[in-house]
Coordinates of C-alpha atoms in Angstrom, one line a residue:
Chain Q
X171 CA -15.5 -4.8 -19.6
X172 CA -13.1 -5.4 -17.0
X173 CA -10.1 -2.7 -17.9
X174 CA -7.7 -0.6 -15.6
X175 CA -6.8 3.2 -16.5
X176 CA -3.6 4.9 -15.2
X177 CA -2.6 8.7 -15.9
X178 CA -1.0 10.4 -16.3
X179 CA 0.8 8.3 -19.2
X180 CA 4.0 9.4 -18.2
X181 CA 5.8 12.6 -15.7
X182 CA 8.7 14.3 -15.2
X183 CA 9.6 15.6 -11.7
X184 CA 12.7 16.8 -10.3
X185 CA 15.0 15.3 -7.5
X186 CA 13.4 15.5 -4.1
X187 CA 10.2 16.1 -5.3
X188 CA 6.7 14.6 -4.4
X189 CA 4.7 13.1 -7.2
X190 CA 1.0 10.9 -7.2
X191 CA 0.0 8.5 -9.9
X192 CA -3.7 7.3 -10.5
X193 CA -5.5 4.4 -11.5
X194 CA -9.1 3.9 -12.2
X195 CA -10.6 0.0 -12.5
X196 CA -13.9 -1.0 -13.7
X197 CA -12.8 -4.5 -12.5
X198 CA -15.7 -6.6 -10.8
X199 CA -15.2 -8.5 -9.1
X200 CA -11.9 -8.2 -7.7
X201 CA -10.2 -9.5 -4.4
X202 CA -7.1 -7.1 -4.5
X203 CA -4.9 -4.4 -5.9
X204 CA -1.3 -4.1 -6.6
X205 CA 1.5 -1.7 -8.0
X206 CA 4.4 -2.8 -9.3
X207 CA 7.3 -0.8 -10.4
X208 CA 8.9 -1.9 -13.6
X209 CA 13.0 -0.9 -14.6
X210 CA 13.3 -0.2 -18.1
X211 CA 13.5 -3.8 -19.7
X212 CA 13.2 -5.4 -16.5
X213 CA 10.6 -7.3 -15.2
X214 CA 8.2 -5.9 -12.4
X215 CA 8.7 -6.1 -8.9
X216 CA 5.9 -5.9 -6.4
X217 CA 5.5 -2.6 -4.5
X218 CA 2.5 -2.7 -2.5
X219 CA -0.5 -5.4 -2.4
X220 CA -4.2 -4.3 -1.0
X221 CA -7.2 -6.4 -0.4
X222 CA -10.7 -4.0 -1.0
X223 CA -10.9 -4.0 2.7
X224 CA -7.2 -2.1 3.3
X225 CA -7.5 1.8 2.4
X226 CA -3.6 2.6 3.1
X227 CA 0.3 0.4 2.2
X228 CA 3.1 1.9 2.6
X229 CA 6.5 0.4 1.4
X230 CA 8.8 3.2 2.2
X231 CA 8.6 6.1 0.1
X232 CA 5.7 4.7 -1.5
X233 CA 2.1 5.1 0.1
X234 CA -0.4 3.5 -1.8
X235 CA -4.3 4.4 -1.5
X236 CA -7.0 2.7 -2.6
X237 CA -11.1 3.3 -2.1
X238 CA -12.9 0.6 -3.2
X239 CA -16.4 2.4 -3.8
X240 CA -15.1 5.0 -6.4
X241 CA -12.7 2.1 -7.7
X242 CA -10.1 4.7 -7.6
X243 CA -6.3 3.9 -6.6
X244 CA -3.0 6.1 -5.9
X245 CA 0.4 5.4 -5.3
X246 CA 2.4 8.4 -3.8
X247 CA 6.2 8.4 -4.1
X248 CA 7.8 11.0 -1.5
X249 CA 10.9 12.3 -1.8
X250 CA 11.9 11.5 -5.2
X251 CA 15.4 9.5 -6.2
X252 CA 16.4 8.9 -9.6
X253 CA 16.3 5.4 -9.0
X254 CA 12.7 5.9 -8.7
X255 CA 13.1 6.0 -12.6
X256 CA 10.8 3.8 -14.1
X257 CA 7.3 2.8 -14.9
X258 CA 4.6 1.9 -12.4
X259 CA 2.1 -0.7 -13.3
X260 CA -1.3 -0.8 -11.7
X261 CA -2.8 -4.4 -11.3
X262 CA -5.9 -5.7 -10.1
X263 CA -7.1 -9.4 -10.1
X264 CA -10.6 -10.2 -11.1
X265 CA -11.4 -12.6 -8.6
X266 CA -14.5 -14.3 -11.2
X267 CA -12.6 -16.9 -12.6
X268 CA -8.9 -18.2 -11.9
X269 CA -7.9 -15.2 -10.4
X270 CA -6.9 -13.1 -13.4
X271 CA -4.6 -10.0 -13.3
X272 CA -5.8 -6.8 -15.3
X273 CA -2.8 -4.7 -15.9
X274 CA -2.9 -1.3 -16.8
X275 CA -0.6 -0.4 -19.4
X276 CA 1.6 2.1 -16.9
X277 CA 3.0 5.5 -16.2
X278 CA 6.2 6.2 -17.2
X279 CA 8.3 8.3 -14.4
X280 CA 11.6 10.3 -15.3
X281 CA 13.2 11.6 -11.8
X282 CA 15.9 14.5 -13.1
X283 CA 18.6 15.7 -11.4
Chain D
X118 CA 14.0 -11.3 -10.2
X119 CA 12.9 -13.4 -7.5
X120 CA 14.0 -16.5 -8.6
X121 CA 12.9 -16.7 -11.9
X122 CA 15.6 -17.1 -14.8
X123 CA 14.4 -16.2 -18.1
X124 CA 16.6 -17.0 -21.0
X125 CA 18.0 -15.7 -23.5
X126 CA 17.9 -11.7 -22.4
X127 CA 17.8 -11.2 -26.6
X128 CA 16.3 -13.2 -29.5
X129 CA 16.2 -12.8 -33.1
X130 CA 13.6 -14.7 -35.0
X131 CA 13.5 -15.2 -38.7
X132 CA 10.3 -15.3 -41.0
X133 CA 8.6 -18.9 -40.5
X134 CA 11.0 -20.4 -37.7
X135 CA 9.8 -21.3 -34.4
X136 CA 11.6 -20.2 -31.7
X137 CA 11.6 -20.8 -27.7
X138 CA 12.0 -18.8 -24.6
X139 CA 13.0 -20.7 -21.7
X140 CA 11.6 -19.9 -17.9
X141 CA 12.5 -21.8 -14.4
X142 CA 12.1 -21.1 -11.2
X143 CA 13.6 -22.1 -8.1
X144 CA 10.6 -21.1 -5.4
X145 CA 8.3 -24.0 -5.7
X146 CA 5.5 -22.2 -7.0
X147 CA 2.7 -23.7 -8.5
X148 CA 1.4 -21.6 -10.7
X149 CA 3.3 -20.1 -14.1
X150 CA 2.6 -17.8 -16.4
X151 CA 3.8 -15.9 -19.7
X152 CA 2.7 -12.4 -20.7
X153 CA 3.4 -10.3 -23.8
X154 CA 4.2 -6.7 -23.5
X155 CA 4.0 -4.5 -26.2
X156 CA 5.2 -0.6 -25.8
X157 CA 2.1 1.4 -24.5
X158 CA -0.3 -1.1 -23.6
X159 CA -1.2 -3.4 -20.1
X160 CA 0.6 -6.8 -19.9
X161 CA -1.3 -9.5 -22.2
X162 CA -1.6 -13.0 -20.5
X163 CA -0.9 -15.9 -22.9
X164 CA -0.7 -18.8 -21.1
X165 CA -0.5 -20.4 -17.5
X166 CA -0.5 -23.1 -16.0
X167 CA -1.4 -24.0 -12.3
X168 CA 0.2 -27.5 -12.2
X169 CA 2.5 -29.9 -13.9
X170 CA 0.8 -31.4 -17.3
X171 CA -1.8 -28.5 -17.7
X172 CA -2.0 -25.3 -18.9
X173 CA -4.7 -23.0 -19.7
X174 CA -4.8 -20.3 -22.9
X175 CA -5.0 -16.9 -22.0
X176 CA -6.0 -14.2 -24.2
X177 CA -3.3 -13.9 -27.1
X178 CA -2.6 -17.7 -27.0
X179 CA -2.8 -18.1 -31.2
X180 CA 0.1 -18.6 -32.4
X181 CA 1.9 -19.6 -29.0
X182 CA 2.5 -22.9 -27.6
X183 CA 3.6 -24.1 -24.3
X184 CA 4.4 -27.1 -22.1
X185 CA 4.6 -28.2 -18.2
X186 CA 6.4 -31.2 -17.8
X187 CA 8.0 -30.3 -14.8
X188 CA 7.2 -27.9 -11.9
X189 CA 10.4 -25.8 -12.3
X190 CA 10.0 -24.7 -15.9
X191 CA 7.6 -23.7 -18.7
X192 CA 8.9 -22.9 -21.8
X193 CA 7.0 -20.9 -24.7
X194 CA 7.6 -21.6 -28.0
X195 CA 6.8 -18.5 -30.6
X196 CA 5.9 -20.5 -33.9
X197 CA 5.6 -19.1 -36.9
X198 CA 2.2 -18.6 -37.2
X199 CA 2.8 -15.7 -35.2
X200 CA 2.8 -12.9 -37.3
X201 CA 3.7 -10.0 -34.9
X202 CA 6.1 -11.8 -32.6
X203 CA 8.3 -8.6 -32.1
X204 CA 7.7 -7.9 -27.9
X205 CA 9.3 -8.2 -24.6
X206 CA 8.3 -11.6 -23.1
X207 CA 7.4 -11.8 -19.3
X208 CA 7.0 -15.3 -17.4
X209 CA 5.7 -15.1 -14.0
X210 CA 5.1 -17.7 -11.1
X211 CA 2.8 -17.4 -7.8
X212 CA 2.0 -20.1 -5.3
X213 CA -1.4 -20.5 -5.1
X214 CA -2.1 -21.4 -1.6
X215 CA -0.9 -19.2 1.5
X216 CA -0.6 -15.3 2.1
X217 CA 0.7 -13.3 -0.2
X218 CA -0.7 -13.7 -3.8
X219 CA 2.2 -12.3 -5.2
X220 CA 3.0 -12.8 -8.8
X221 CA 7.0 -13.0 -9.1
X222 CA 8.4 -11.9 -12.2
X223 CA 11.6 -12.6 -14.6
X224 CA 13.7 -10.2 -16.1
X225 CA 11.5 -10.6 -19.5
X226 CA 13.2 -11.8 -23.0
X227 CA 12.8 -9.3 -26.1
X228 CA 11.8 -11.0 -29.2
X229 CA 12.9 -9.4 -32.4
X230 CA 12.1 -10.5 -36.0
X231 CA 14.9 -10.3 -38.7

């Protein structure tokens, strides 16, 4: 079953802080992966998009990793603002029919001051 | 929201009425889309369509209906065989030809049932 797993659910971290956020797939198969970051009831906004050939996007503050034999992502936020606030979706699009998107069901990330 | 104008922000839906969501874009994409969100879980798709006059189901699409009668907008309707309408309501558009592959998003509608 094509299905995308993010943890932790969601984290606390303070101000200025460093944090990493994980996603597993089981997609297959699939053409590329994204994150999108997602305001509280906003809709998502693209952070970072990687083929299975790319290993490394940065956007920023965001670094986003992703090896395609262990089906394993990460997206790394540096230097922590509160704006970064929010939850962070991991997408991947199974590239078997019409180019569907799997979305994980997110992790929620509360930046305190 | 990248050109994507979902309206209203808030709707209220009472037992056995249909309601509808309204979604346009202004990027000339071909392909649009609706998800359901519900708290805890992934983004469900429930329909799309990839050009004008056709649209495909996705998985949740009972109790949903949709149209595409022009490139710019595709509305959902919630009817009122819907049982559990009560979500936040994502529409989505991507051009399907070029670099990018980039699904756009609106700023989502939240459905509540009186």
């Amino acid at each position: 079953k094509n299905q995308v797993e993010q943890s932790p659910q969601s984290l606390i971290i303070l101000e200025g802080k460093n944090c990493t956020l994980q996603c597993n797939y089981t997609v297959s198969p699939f053409s590329n992966l994204r994150w999108y970051k997602q305001d509280t009831g906003r809709g998502p906004v693209s952070l970072t998009i990687m083929t299975f050939s790319e290993n490394t996007k940065s956007n920023g503050r965001y670094t986003a990793t992703l090896d395609a034999d262990t089906k394993q992502s990460s997206l790394h936020i540096t230097a922590s603002q509160l704006s970064d606030s929010a939850s962070y979706i991991c997408v991947v699009t199974f590239s078997g029919g019409y180019n569907k998107l799997i979305f994980g069901a997110g992790t929620r990330l509360a930046v305190h001051p | 929201d990248g050109g994507i104008t979902q309206s209203p922000k808030y709707l209220f839906r009472k037992e056995g009425q249909n309601v509808t969501l309204s979604c346009e874009q202004n990027l000339n994409h071909d392909a649009m889309y609706w998800y359901r969100q519900d708290p805890g879980q992934g983004l469900r798709l429930i329909y799309y369509s990839q050009i004008v006059n056709d649209f495909q189901k996705g998985d949740i699409a009972e109790g949903y209906s949709v149209s595409r009668e022009k490139k710019e907008s595709f509305p959902l309707t919630v009817t009122s065989a819907q049982k559990n309408p009560t979500a936040f309501y994502l529409c989505a558009s991507r051009q399907l030809q070029g670099r990018g592959d980039i699904q756009y998003f609106g700023a989502g509608t939240r459905l509540s049932v009186l």
